[in-house]
XYZ file of C-alpha atoms in Angstrom:
663
model
C -93.083 -218.164 -90.596
C -93.379 -215.675 -93.211
C -96.831 -214.708 -94.411
C -97.072 -213.855 -98.523
C -97.496 -210.571 -99.246
C -98.458 -208.408 -102.279
C -95.587 -206.336 -104.283
C -95.495 -203.395 -104.975
C -97.008 -202.121 -108.510
C -94.921 -200.044 -109.658
C -95.761 -196.102 -110.670
C -93.886 -194.037 -114.161
C -93.658 -190.941 -111.326
C -90.734 -192.139 -108.935
C -91.402 -188.808 -106.512
C -94.571 -190.564 -105.673
C -93.921 -192.803 -102.668
C -95.051 -196.106 -102.933
C -96.385 -197.997 -98.473
C -98.982 -200.031 -97.175
C -102.818 -199.429 -96.036
C -103.563 -199.199 -92.752
C -106.093 -202.094 -93.336
C -104.174 -204.249 -95.659
C -101.178 -205.936 -97.494
C -102.007 -203.905 -100.500
C -99.209 -201.924 -101.766
C -101.158 -198.328 -102.914
C -99.504 -194.867 -103.197
C -98.596 -192.058 -100.649
C -96.886 -194.306 -97.878
C -96.593 -191.429 -95.604
C -92.582 -190.704 -95.817
C -92.205 -186.465 -95.864
C -90.262 -184.965 -98.355
C -88.164 -182.594 -95.963
C -87.021 -179.308 -98.246
C -83.398 -178.372 -96.402
C -80.780 -180.416 -95.819
C -78.843 -180.884 -92.715
C -77.473 -177.223 -93.258
C -80.387 -175.849 -94.009
C -79.816 -176.309 -97.827
C -81.817 -177.687 -100.660
C -80.655 -181.337 -101.392
C -77.638 -182.020 -103.584
C -76.387 -178.634 -104.668
C -72.732 -178.347 -105.051
C -73.381 -174.568 -106.350
C -74.743 -173.171 -103.343
C -71.849 -171.507 -100.123
C -72.054 -173.461 -97.084
C -68.369 -175.103 -95.060
C -68.749 -177.489 -96.834
C -68.626 -176.518 -100.605
C -65.453 -176.243 -101.625
C -63.825 -179.194 -99.785
C -66.755 -181.128 -101.441
C -65.543 -180.462 -105.340
C -61.625 -181.075 -104.116
C -62.769 -184.535 -103.499
C -64.392 -184.697 -106.946
C -61.866 -183.144 -108.229
C -59.196 -185.893 -106.789
C -61.789 -188.364 -107.574
C -62.609 -187.677 -111.521
C -58.355 -187.725 -111.616
C -58.081 -191.546 -110.232
C -60.967 -193.706 -110.604
C -59.641 -195.265 -114.051
C -59.653 -199.022 -115.591
C -56.263 -199.595 -113.984
C -57.428 -198.472 -110.278
C -60.246 -199.959 -110.941
C -58.973 -204.091 -111.641
C -56.266 -203.176 -109.403
C -59.132 -202.388 -106.473
C -61.413 -205.161 -107.444
C -57.501 -208.257 -107.077
C -57.138 -207.072 -104.018
C -60.372 -206.258 -102.517
C -62.411 -208.895 -103.986
C -60.769 -211.363 -101.576
C -62.297 -211.006 -98.848
C -58.711 -211.732 -96.904
C -59.204 -207.760 -94.760
C -61.109 -208.769 -91.438
C -63.899 -211.221 -90.220
C -66.706 -209.192 -88.118
C -70.574 -208.559 -87.864
C -72.874 -206.674 -89.600
C -73.338 -204.932 -86.206
C -69.504 -203.637 -85.429
C -69.481 -203.060 -89.340
C -72.229 -200.000 -88.687
C -70.743 -199.915 -85.201
C -67.290 -198.743 -86.767
C -69.279 -196.614 -89.659
C -68.303 -193.959 -86.016
C -65.692 -193.123 -87.364
C -66.244 -192.407 -90.129
C -67.110 -189.155 -91.863
C -68.669 -188.834 -96.179
C -66.149 -186.056 -97.287
C -68.198 -185.679 -100.622
C -71.453 -185.587 -98.880
C -72.879 -182.033 -99.097
C -75.944 -182.524 -97.274
C -74.850 -184.064 -93.911
C -71.775 -184.531 -91.315
C -73.521 -186.783 -89.100
C -71.309 -190.374 -88.255
C -72.526 -192.857 -91.109
C -74.297 -195.270 -88.884
C -77.000 -192.295 -88.285
C -77.759 -192.414 -91.642
C -78.216 -196.001 -92.506
C -80.843 -195.806 -89.272
C -82.220 -192.474 -90.169
C -82.859 -194.623 -93.725
C -83.538 -198.360 -93.092
C -86.218 -196.929 -90.312
C -88.353 -194.213 -92.866
C -88.405 -197.193 -94.892
C -89.218 -199.809 -92.649
C -92.126 -196.958 -91.845
C -93.409 -197.662 -95.338
C -92.993 -201.127 -95.854
C -93.187 -202.308 -92.719
C -92.914 -206.229 -93.537
C -90.791 -205.670 -96.276
C -87.303 -207.204 -93.915
C -85.685 -207.372 -97.202
C -85.597 -203.372 -97.945
C -84.891 -202.428 -94.525
C -81.572 -204.405 -94.271
C -80.531 -203.358 -97.689
C -80.856 -200.251 -96.283
C -78.607 -199.983 -93.187
C -76.108 -202.418 -94.647
C -75.905 -200.064 -98.512
C -73.242 -198.136 -96.620
C -71.091 -200.549 -95.061
C -68.081 -200.369 -97.073
C -67.243 -197.781 -96.155
C -65.410 -199.445 -93.200
C -62.775 -199.002 -96.715
C -61.088 -196.026 -94.785
C -60.500 -197.323 -91.881
C -57.282 -198.961 -90.515
C -58.479 -202.762 -90.796
C -59.462 -202.317 -93.924
C -56.879 -200.666 -95.318
C -57.466 -197.161 -94.841
C -58.153 -195.611 -98.406
C -58.112 -192.957 -99.441
C -61.727 -190.482 -99.119
C -62.530 -190.577 -103.066
C -61.242 -194.036 -103.569
C -64.459 -194.688 -100.286
C -66.741 -192.432 -100.978
C -68.602 -189.849 -103.754
C -71.036 -190.466 -106.332
C -70.703 -193.332 -108.558
C -69.919 -193.960 -112.629
C -68.834 -196.173 -115.237
C -64.921 -196.910 -116.028
C -63.907 -198.120 -119.807
C -66.027 -195.202 -121.285
C -67.127 -192.159 -121.764
C -67.537 -190.189 -118.881
C -71.525 -188.216 -119.018
C -71.738 -184.492 -118.198
C -74.032 -185.800 -115.431
C -72.025 -186.565 -113.391
C -71.071 -183.958 -110.632
C -68.481 -181.723 -111.471
C -67.611 -183.283 -114.741
C -65.317 -180.915 -115.998
C -62.183 -182.617 -113.560
C -62.017 -185.777 -116.030
C -60.292 -183.787 -117.616
C -57.245 -184.680 -116.092
C -57.573 -189.016 -116.052
C -56.179 -190.816 -118.153
C -58.812 -192.043 -119.594
C -60.818 -189.255 -120.836
C -58.415 -188.666 -123.917
C -58.251 -192.850 -124.509
C -59.737 -193.713 -128.033
C -60.360 -196.908 -126.542
C -62.593 -195.666 -123.272
C -63.439 -192.150 -124.046
C -66.740 -193.374 -127.211
C -70.726 -192.945 -125.621
C -69.743 -197.742 -125.320
C -65.981 -197.590 -124.788
C -65.369 -201.051 -123.789
C -69.264 -202.468 -123.501
C -71.701 -202.426 -125.990
C -75.826 -202.355 -126.063
C -77.822 -203.554 -123.851
C -74.514 -205.385 -122.104
C -75.523 -205.603 -117.952
C -75.361 -203.485 -115.662
C -73.474 -206.063 -113.908
C -70.386 -206.146 -116.810
C -70.069 -202.761 -116.188
C -66.222 -201.819 -114.384
C -67.986 -199.092 -112.202
C -66.024 -196.445 -110.801
C -64.314 -198.014 -106.961
C -65.440 -197.643 -103.370
C -67.712 -198.546 -100.756
C -70.785 -199.318 -103.044
C -69.202 -202.148 -104.888
C -67.226 -203.353 -102.286
C -70.228 -203.625 -100.341
C -71.656 -205.957 -103.015
C -68.551 -208.628 -103.300
C -68.732 -208.859 -99.651
C -71.863 -209.766 -99.913
C -72.461 -211.781 -103.087
C -69.505 -213.609 -101.431
C -71.304 -214.350 -97.954
C -73.782 -215.708 -99.409
C -76.528 -213.278 -98.901
C -80.260 -214.030 -99.569
C -80.985 -210.727 -100.522
C -82.227 -210.556 -103.959
C -81.040 -209.594 -107.131
C -82.952 -205.933 -106.057
C -81.341 -205.899 -102.596
C -78.102 -206.163 -104.447
C -78.301 -203.417 -107.018
C -79.537 -200.838 -104.766
C -75.761 -201.114 -102.938
C -74.566 -201.807 -106.388
C -75.759 -198.358 -107.293
C -77.322 -196.378 -105.509
C -74.723 -193.771 -106.248
C -74.982 -193.961 -109.215
C -76.499 -190.181 -109.381
C -75.891 -190.346 -113.129
C -78.168 -193.479 -114.036
C -81.084 -193.055 -110.923
C -81.084 -188.674 -111.488
C -80.226 -187.623 -115.565
C -81.144 -190.523 -116.380
C -77.079 -192.193 -118.697
C -76.325 -195.261 -119.332
C -79.505 -196.374 -119.863
C -77.822 -198.102 -123.206
C -75.696 -200.558 -121.323
C -78.405 -201.625 -119.353
C -80.284 -205.675 -120.110
C -83.672 -206.169 -118.627
C -82.970 -206.846 -116.042
C -81.400 -203.872 -114.024
C -84.588 -201.901 -115.617
C -86.526 -203.812 -112.936
C -84.252 -203.596 -110.662
C -83.494 -199.677 -111.412
C -87.929 -198.988 -110.191
C -86.843 -199.936 -106.783
C -83.677 -198.043 -106.666
C -85.650 -195.301 -107.873
C -88.044 -196.037 -104.415
C -84.969 -196.801 -102.307
C -83.302 -193.499 -104.107
C -85.985 -190.694 -101.834
C -85.134 -192.539 -98.797
C -81.456 -192.690 -99.119
C -80.995 -188.483 -99.825
C -83.818 -187.322 -98.324
C -83.572 -188.955 -94.639
C -81.203 -186.427 -94.256
C -82.098 -184.295 -91.328
C -80.786 -183.856 -87.793
C -83.725 -185.984 -86.423
C -81.565 -188.468 -84.909
C -82.268 -192.298 -84.742
C -81.987 -193.876 -81.103
C -79.634 -196.485 -82.005
C -80.639 -198.508 -78.901
C -83.879 -198.607 -79.151
C -83.905 -199.887 -82.584
C -80.960 -202.053 -82.079
C -82.857 -204.933 -81.127
C -85.154 -204.919 -84.128
C -82.165 -205.017 -86.442
C -80.393 -207.363 -85.045
C -83.271 -209.841 -85.230
C -83.295 -209.476 -89.043
C -79.518 -210.116 -89.555
C -80.220 -212.984 -87.368
C -82.704 -214.638 -89.645
C -82.325 -212.658 -93.012
C -78.311 -212.927 -92.944
C -76.997 -214.883 -90.899
C -75.206 -216.730 -93.679
C -73.679 -213.203 -93.244
C -73.239 -212.398 -90.082
C -69.322 -213.976 -88.879
C -67.822 -213.869 -91.824
C -67.132 -210.790 -93.628
C -63.726 -212.328 -94.966
C -64.724 -215.537 -96.648
C -68.060 -217.240 -98.177
C -70.097 -218.468 -95.405
C -71.384 -222.464 -94.844
C -74.901 -222.168 -94.776
C -77.540 -219.940 -95.868
C -80.917 -218.944 -93.832
C -84.600 -219.825 -95.428
C -87.489 -217.642 -94.461
C -87.552 -219.612 -91.120
C -85.193 -219.035 -89.892
C -83.642 -222.217 -90.106
C -79.833 -222.227 -91.775
C -79.324 -225.357 -94.482
C -76.447 -226.403 -95.225
C -74.308 -224.795 -98.569
C -73.554 -227.860 -100.014
C -75.767 -231.314 -99.429
C -75.319 -234.995 -101.009
C -78.198 -236.155 -102.840
C -78.746 -239.409 -103.305
C -81.124 -240.270 -106.306
C -79.833 -243.355 -107.554
C -77.868 -244.736 -105.088
C -78.765 -247.946 -102.982
C -77.186 -250.588 -100.767
C -73.910 -250.848 -99.501
C -72.883 -247.965 -101.592
C -75.654 -245.980 -100.506
C -74.903 -246.805 -97.156
C -70.625 -246.019 -97.782
C -71.075 -242.447 -100.036
C -73.791 -241.254 -96.924
C -71.477 -242.477 -94.682
C -68.324 -240.660 -96.055
C -70.008 -237.586 -96.721
C -70.628 -236.782 -92.921
C -67.158 -237.764 -92.611
C -65.620 -234.579 -94.406
C -68.069 -232.246 -93.413
C -71.783 -232.449 -95.246
C -74.001 -232.140 -93.079
C -76.925 -232.278 -95.370
C -78.601 -235.482 -96.431
C -81.400 -234.883 -99.840
C -83.673 -238.265 -99.785
C -86.840 -238.565 -101.250
C -89.345 -241.543 -100.935
C -89.168 -242.098 -103.939
C -85.938 -243.091 -104.227
C -86.677 -246.248 -102.262
C -83.580 -246.236 -100.211
C -84.150 -244.384 -97.154
C -83.336 -247.298 -95.239
C -80.315 -247.316 -96.032
C -79.148 -243.186 -95.602
C -81.109 -244.407 -91.842
C -78.125 -247.157 -91.237
C -76.338 -244.721 -91.783
C -76.944 -242.046 -89.985
C -77.328 -243.786 -87.154
C -73.780 -245.172 -86.848
C -73.096 -241.677 -87.723
C -74.916 -240.336 -84.319
C -73.328 -243.432 -82.178
C -69.742 -240.895 -82.736
C -69.887 -237.173 -81.745
C -72.802 -236.356 -84.357
C -75.827 -235.466 -83.007
C -79.537 -235.425 -84.793
C -79.714 -231.141 -84.566
C -76.556 -231.036 -86.515
C -77.431 -232.522 -89.772
C -80.071 -231.406 -92.017
C -82.381 -233.642 -93.256
C -84.299 -233.492 -96.675
C -87.033 -235.631 -98.102
C -90.191 -235.066 -100.394
C -93.538 -236.235 -100.986
C -94.821 -237.235 -104.535
C -98.378 -237.169 -105.480
C -100.736 -239.461 -105.939
C -104.069 -238.960 -107.333
C -104.989 -241.702 -103.864
C -102.117 -239.873 -102.183
C -103.902 -237.108 -101.100
C -105.246 -238.047 -98.297
C -102.247 -239.685 -96.180
C -99.391 -237.131 -96.855
C -98.303 -237.698 -93.006
C -98.484 -241.033 -93.148
C -96.049 -240.518 -95.986
C -93.666 -238.645 -93.627
C -94.075 -240.680 -90.573
C -92.716 -243.698 -93.235
C -89.764 -241.485 -93.414
C -89.292 -240.924 -90.521
C -89.482 -244.334 -89.673
C -87.141 -245.487 -92.048
C -84.681 -242.249 -91.401
C -84.674 -243.475 -88.258
C -85.218 -240.166 -86.780
C -88.713 -237.743 -85.491
C -88.791 -234.756 -87.533
C -87.242 -233.797 -91.250
C -85.765 -230.262 -91.657
C -87.863 -230.136 -95.006
C -90.529 -231.727 -97.127
C -91.028 -230.887 -100.319
C -93.325 -231.337 -102.911
C -91.303 -233.568 -105.109
C -93.697 -232.013 -108.202
C -96.111 -230.052 -108.952
C -98.645 -231.620 -109.760
C -99.921 -234.973 -108.688
C -100.206 -238.626 -111.054
C -102.648 -241.132 -111.125
C -100.880 -244.820 -110.750
C -97.838 -246.093 -112.437
C -97.270 -242.250 -114.300
C -94.174 -240.607 -114.567
C -92.635 -238.375 -112.004
C -92.463 -235.824 -115.187
C -96.546 -233.825 -115.132
C -97.624 -233.409 -117.808
C -98.905 -229.657 -119.419
C -102.436 -228.496 -118.387
C -105.079 -226.761 -119.453
C -108.721 -226.026 -119.262
C -110.914 -227.918 -116.405
C -107.132 -230.053 -116.346
C -105.327 -226.657 -114.510
C -108.492 -225.812 -112.690
C -108.158 -229.437 -110.790
C -104.508 -229.290 -110.918
C -104.724 -226.142 -108.563
C -107.872 -227.790 -106.126
C -105.342 -230.929 -105.562
C -102.430 -227.960 -105.837
C -104.172 -226.161 -102.576
C -105.328 -229.622 -100.720
C -101.511 -230.840 -100.914
C -100.723 -227.873 -99.717
C -102.624 -227.945 -96.525
C -101.985 -231.914 -95.501
C -98.147 -230.149 -96.206
C -98.954 -226.883 -93.597
C -100.232 -229.674 -90.967
C -97.204 -230.889 -90.791
C -95.669 -228.177 -89.369
C -97.874 -227.416 -86.843
C -97.193 -231.584 -85.932
C -93.664 -231.096 -85.418
C -93.491 -233.669 -87.730
C -91.391 -230.695 -90.259
C -89.414 -227.992 -89.494
C -89.741 -226.813 -92.810
C -92.004 -227.780 -95.908
C -91.659 -226.698 -99.881
C -91.109 -227.670 -103.297
C -89.294 -228.767 -105.905
C -89.091 -228.621 -109.845
C -92.730 -225.737 -109.032
C -91.535 -223.397 -112.011
C -92.036 -219.024 -112.403
C -95.995 -219.719 -112.504
C -96.435 -222.749 -110.168
C -94.916 -220.253 -107.394
C -96.996 -217.233 -108.135
C -100.448 -219.975 -107.909
C -99.204 -221.999 -104.816
C -98.358 -218.036 -103.006
C -101.882 -216.913 -103.802
C -103.027 -219.584 -101.275
C -100.552 -220.541 -99.022
C -100.275 -219.374 -95.083
C -96.935 -220.429 -94.943
C -94.798 -219.514 -97.901
C -92.479 -222.358 -99.255
C -88.631 -222.067 -97.204
C -87.141 -223.943 -100.474
C -87.418 -224.836 -104.028
C -85.347 -227.664 -104.793
C -85.142 -227.370 -109.109
C -82.507 -227.857 -111.859
C -79.375 -225.481 -112.088
C -75.808 -224.842 -113.558
C -74.810 -223.329 -116.279
C -76.106 -225.148 -119.005
C -79.176 -224.385 -117.097
C -79.437 -221.074 -115.605
C -83.364 -220.159 -114.969
C -82.716 -216.912 -114.346
C -86.272 -215.808 -113.971
C -86.855 -218.413 -111.713
C -84.829 -217.271 -108.886
C -84.964 -213.853 -109.160
C -88.411 -214.765 -108.612
C -88.416 -216.979 -105.405
C -85.120 -214.941 -104.367
C -87.872 -211.596 -103.971
C -90.501 -213.685 -102.381
C -88.375 -215.248 -99.594
C -87.732 -218.921 -100.938
C -84.595 -220.096 -101.084
C -83.295 -221.907 -103.684
C -81.442 -225.305 -103.359
C -79.905 -226.850 -107.162
C -80.412 -230.343 -107.496
C -78.872 -232.636 -110.560
C -75.934 -229.301 -110.145
C -73.901 -231.553 -111.995
C -76.375 -232.254 -114.759
C -78.116 -236.224 -115.296
C -76.083 -239.054 -116.367
C -74.808 -240.444 -119.391
C -76.360 -242.525 -121.037
C -73.242 -245.564 -121.805
C -69.841 -243.467 -120.182
C -66.630 -244.720 -121.803
C -63.297 -244.018 -121.251
C -63.121 -240.759 -123.042
C -65.827 -239.816 -121.056
C -63.523 -239.624 -117.854
C -63.716 -236.470 -115.799
C -60.666 -234.947 -114.106
C -62.073 -236.210 -110.967
C -61.799 -240.426 -112.143
C -63.844 -242.009 -114.261
C -67.506 -242.219 -114.641
C -69.686 -243.802 -112.771
C -72.843 -245.091 -114.072
C -75.824 -243.685 -111.817
C -75.097 -241.182 -110.379
C -76.233 -237.712 -112.308
C -74.095 -236.177 -113.182
C -72.497 -234.473 -116.379
C -69.076 -236.434 -117.600
C -66.881 -233.692 -118.166
C -63.738 -234.770 -120.882
C -61.451 -231.695 -121.716
C -62.942 -230.188 -124.329
C -66.068 -230.587 -124.752
C -69.727 -232.383 -122.314
C -70.968 -235.584 -123.182
C -73.398 -233.743 -124.276
C -72.341 -231.815 -127.133
C -69.985 -229.431 -128.404
C -73.516 -226.689 -127.706
C -72.958 -226.088 -123.989
C -69.331 -224.606 -123.679
C -67.559 -226.321 -122.004
C -64.434 -224.988 -122.435
C -65.155 -222.482 -121.275
C -65.598 -224.409 -117.748
C -62.416 -226.615 -118.802
C -60.409 -223.109 -118.432
C -61.489 -222.044 -115.401
C -60.470 -224.466 -114.050
C -56.562 -225.024 -115.572
C -56.542 -221.318 -114.463
C -58.014 -222.060 -110.590
C -56.134 -225.521 -110.173
C -59.564 -226.997 -110.161
C -62.385 -229.846 -111.338
C -64.510 -228.347 -113.818
C -67.181 -230.088 -111.099
C -65.902 -227.396 -108.494
C -66.304 -224.489 -111.162
C -69.926 -225.342 -111.491
C -70.564 -225.842 -107.742
C -68.439 -222.272 -106.490
C -70.710 -221.190 -108.619
C -74.538 -222.195 -108.140
C -72.593 -220.887 -104.174
C -72.010 -217.470 -105.420
C -75.004 -217.363 -107.555
C -76.676 -217.486 -104.067
C -78.183 -220.792 -104.404
C -77.327 -224.898 -101.944
C -75.978 -227.173 -104.496
C -76.679 -231.489 -103.753
C -74.012 -232.512 -106.140
C -75.254 -236.806 -106.134
C -72.081 -238.768 -105.969
C -70.822 -242.462 -104.864
C -67.329 -242.456 -105.083
C -65.848 -240.783 -101.894
C -62.403 -238.879 -103.632
C -65.095 -236.994 -106.047
C -67.454 -236.914 -102.742
C -64.093 -235.283 -100.759
C -63.558 -233.514 -103.887
C -66.928 -231.591 -104.325
C -66.801 -230.185 -101.168
C -63.727 -228.375 -101.569
C -65.805 -225.292 -102.503
C -65.414 -222.325 -99.921
C -61.907 -221.262 -99.591
C -61.657 -219.888 -103.383
C -64.034 -218.055 -105.533
C -64.254 -217.349 -108.953
C -63.809 -213.671 -110.210
C -66.549 -211.050 -112.219
C -64.967 -212.621 -115.940
C -65.744 -215.885 -114.690
C -68.798 -215.955 -112.789
C -69.322 -213.306 -116.282
C -68.438 -215.974 -118.637
C -70.773 -219.186 -117.010
C -73.286 -216.563 -116.435
C -73.317 -215.916 -120.734
C -73.503 -220.179 -121.978
C -75.465 -220.843 -124.381
C -77.870 -221.853 -125.866
C -79.332 -222.759 -122.032
C -81.161 -226.633 -122.222
C -82.431 -228.700 -119.694
C -81.208 -231.641 -118.969
C -83.304 -233.384 -116.546
C -86.753 -234.923 -117.502
C -87.498 -235.220 -120.709
C -85.581 -233.113 -122.784
C -83.432 -233.658 -126.199
C -80.177 -234.335 -124.358
C -82.128 -237.214 -121.134
C -81.421 -240.372 -122.013
C -83.801 -241.532 -120.233
C -86.494 -243.892 -120.809
C -89.769 -241.455 -121.679
C -91.714 -242.142 -118.995
C -89.456 -240.024 -116.865
C -87.787 -241.663 -113.613
C -91.090 -243.267 -112.197
C -91.395 -247.204 -114.102
C -93.755 -249.769 -113.325
C -91.312 -251.664 -113.556
C -89.640 -251.042 -110.779
C -86.603 -251.159 -113.361
C -84.999 -247.114 -113.024
C -83.558 -245.643 -111.089
C -86.988 -244.631 -109.197
C -89.390 -247.440 -107.542
C -92.228 -247.529 -109.385
C -95.271 -245.918 -107.513
C -96.873 -249.316 -107.300
C -94.498 -250.233 -104.674
C -93.920 -246.872 -103.081
C -98.024 -247.711 -102.511
C -96.862 -250.352 -101.047
C -94.560 -249.392 -98.752
C -97.622 -246.607 -97.478
C -99.860 -249.476 -96.309
C -97.998 -251.764 -94.537
C -96.122 -249.136 -92.656
C -99.506 -246.626 -92.094
């Protein structure tokens, strides 16, 4: 299990080191890393003018690099290598391959690259012993240098290593050996040689083309293979060689707020990346078991797939959650049984349930039939959810046992708190806002409920516990007292409600984010004109109904963007949105009852969105929450639980009756 630790508070002077106190979890200044005064050659670090045996070769390298790294070249490289179709190998195999690479651009080091990776990772590990994601980032940040090897195309060194910089705007004078840019075709191009060039103020570095090399390639590999690293880790991988930014402060006019926050982590990391280069050798075999265990636990989704995206993510428990699952909200009866059977037959390995949905018996019927064939219980990831009512807090173990009985299994892979609050008898599932004493009562109930959830793990009834529909503030409150960090936060996510801040926080805390209703909510009265590319709308399925030009929820959602991308890729709009979720590092749980649509929804692994398509989907405005009581929601004001039971979910009193009869 993952135990909570506080995150570091950053200081203005990044030359100070942040580390742990010996007798606590607090991060404090002066973590213990001693900055050496000289590099491996006995000179000061990054001194490109001092005479040394490597000076002339380093300058020749940068002259060739600066002449050739143009906008056109970078676009060609990203198009070619973004396919991730060169080689499939494990992370450690890549590390070992780097023994064959010596970086000709580096004036500080001539040791094999695996030595530098481990020097950096071990230095970070010493000061941040509990920050596993930072250890792994240090280990893999330079793996893209395999581009220099024959198996990956044997690119010349100037297209693999060296300081990176933006292309498409003026080359800043702080870039090492700046004078050689005069030979670059973009140097005199008026479209590219101004301060902003093809960009705009605050556009975000993710929208800026960087000179091509190992940094950008490893970033594409990590994204394409569903890395669970937080955004700060991906930022470090892509920009750790961008010295003009994090050493000279250039190009800050292109940064957005997320870049500013991530830059703090990069500056901390850079100290270890740069100053750990020395003649102090690392015993590779001694530290190898530790990093293999981290790879197995934290980066299993990347371990065997350098070529194509994986089909699962790794939770903070070490268990794997499939990248796509079948949501069962608003399905029931024979249609539900058939939908689950179809999903399992075409490759789905995650079924998302909740006792509140009133259909776990039907799901269990489909599972029982599937388990008579080649599928085993351990092949299917099962999720259910606890919906807390005021008189259920003492019956949480009973709740999960009822779900287990209905599903016909002995354990759940994941059990979630359906909502962050408990309600009174018959209340809606969407909790009201809290203030004052009500908020304190909410926290007390949450503490009691979470403690009981943790007990379920100890009893072996569930493998992992998590939450659903928790906000940023609610996650922060939970982490203050939780002994077990939630493995998952399942929330509404799609390009029209990205919840960027929430996703970033969860990923930083090691909480996987899963998207329920990734295709939206049901239309109120679907008609012939509301049909999607997958066929006519199916009443009662939580999804957006697509027209060719816009959504039934209005032109504000700009679905022409989705349609254009879908047309180019020859995919359905639903597939495009699900693929967006996958590339974002979130698992997706589309709901459907139709076999054809269930089959199409899982076809999201053998292709990917380009950076341009990705960015277009990341900028759809306005952002609108479609689930719950937003203006676009067509469900009743009482939310998704009704007193009469006529809505898509059971009435709360029916759920309580189930508890009494099955306890």
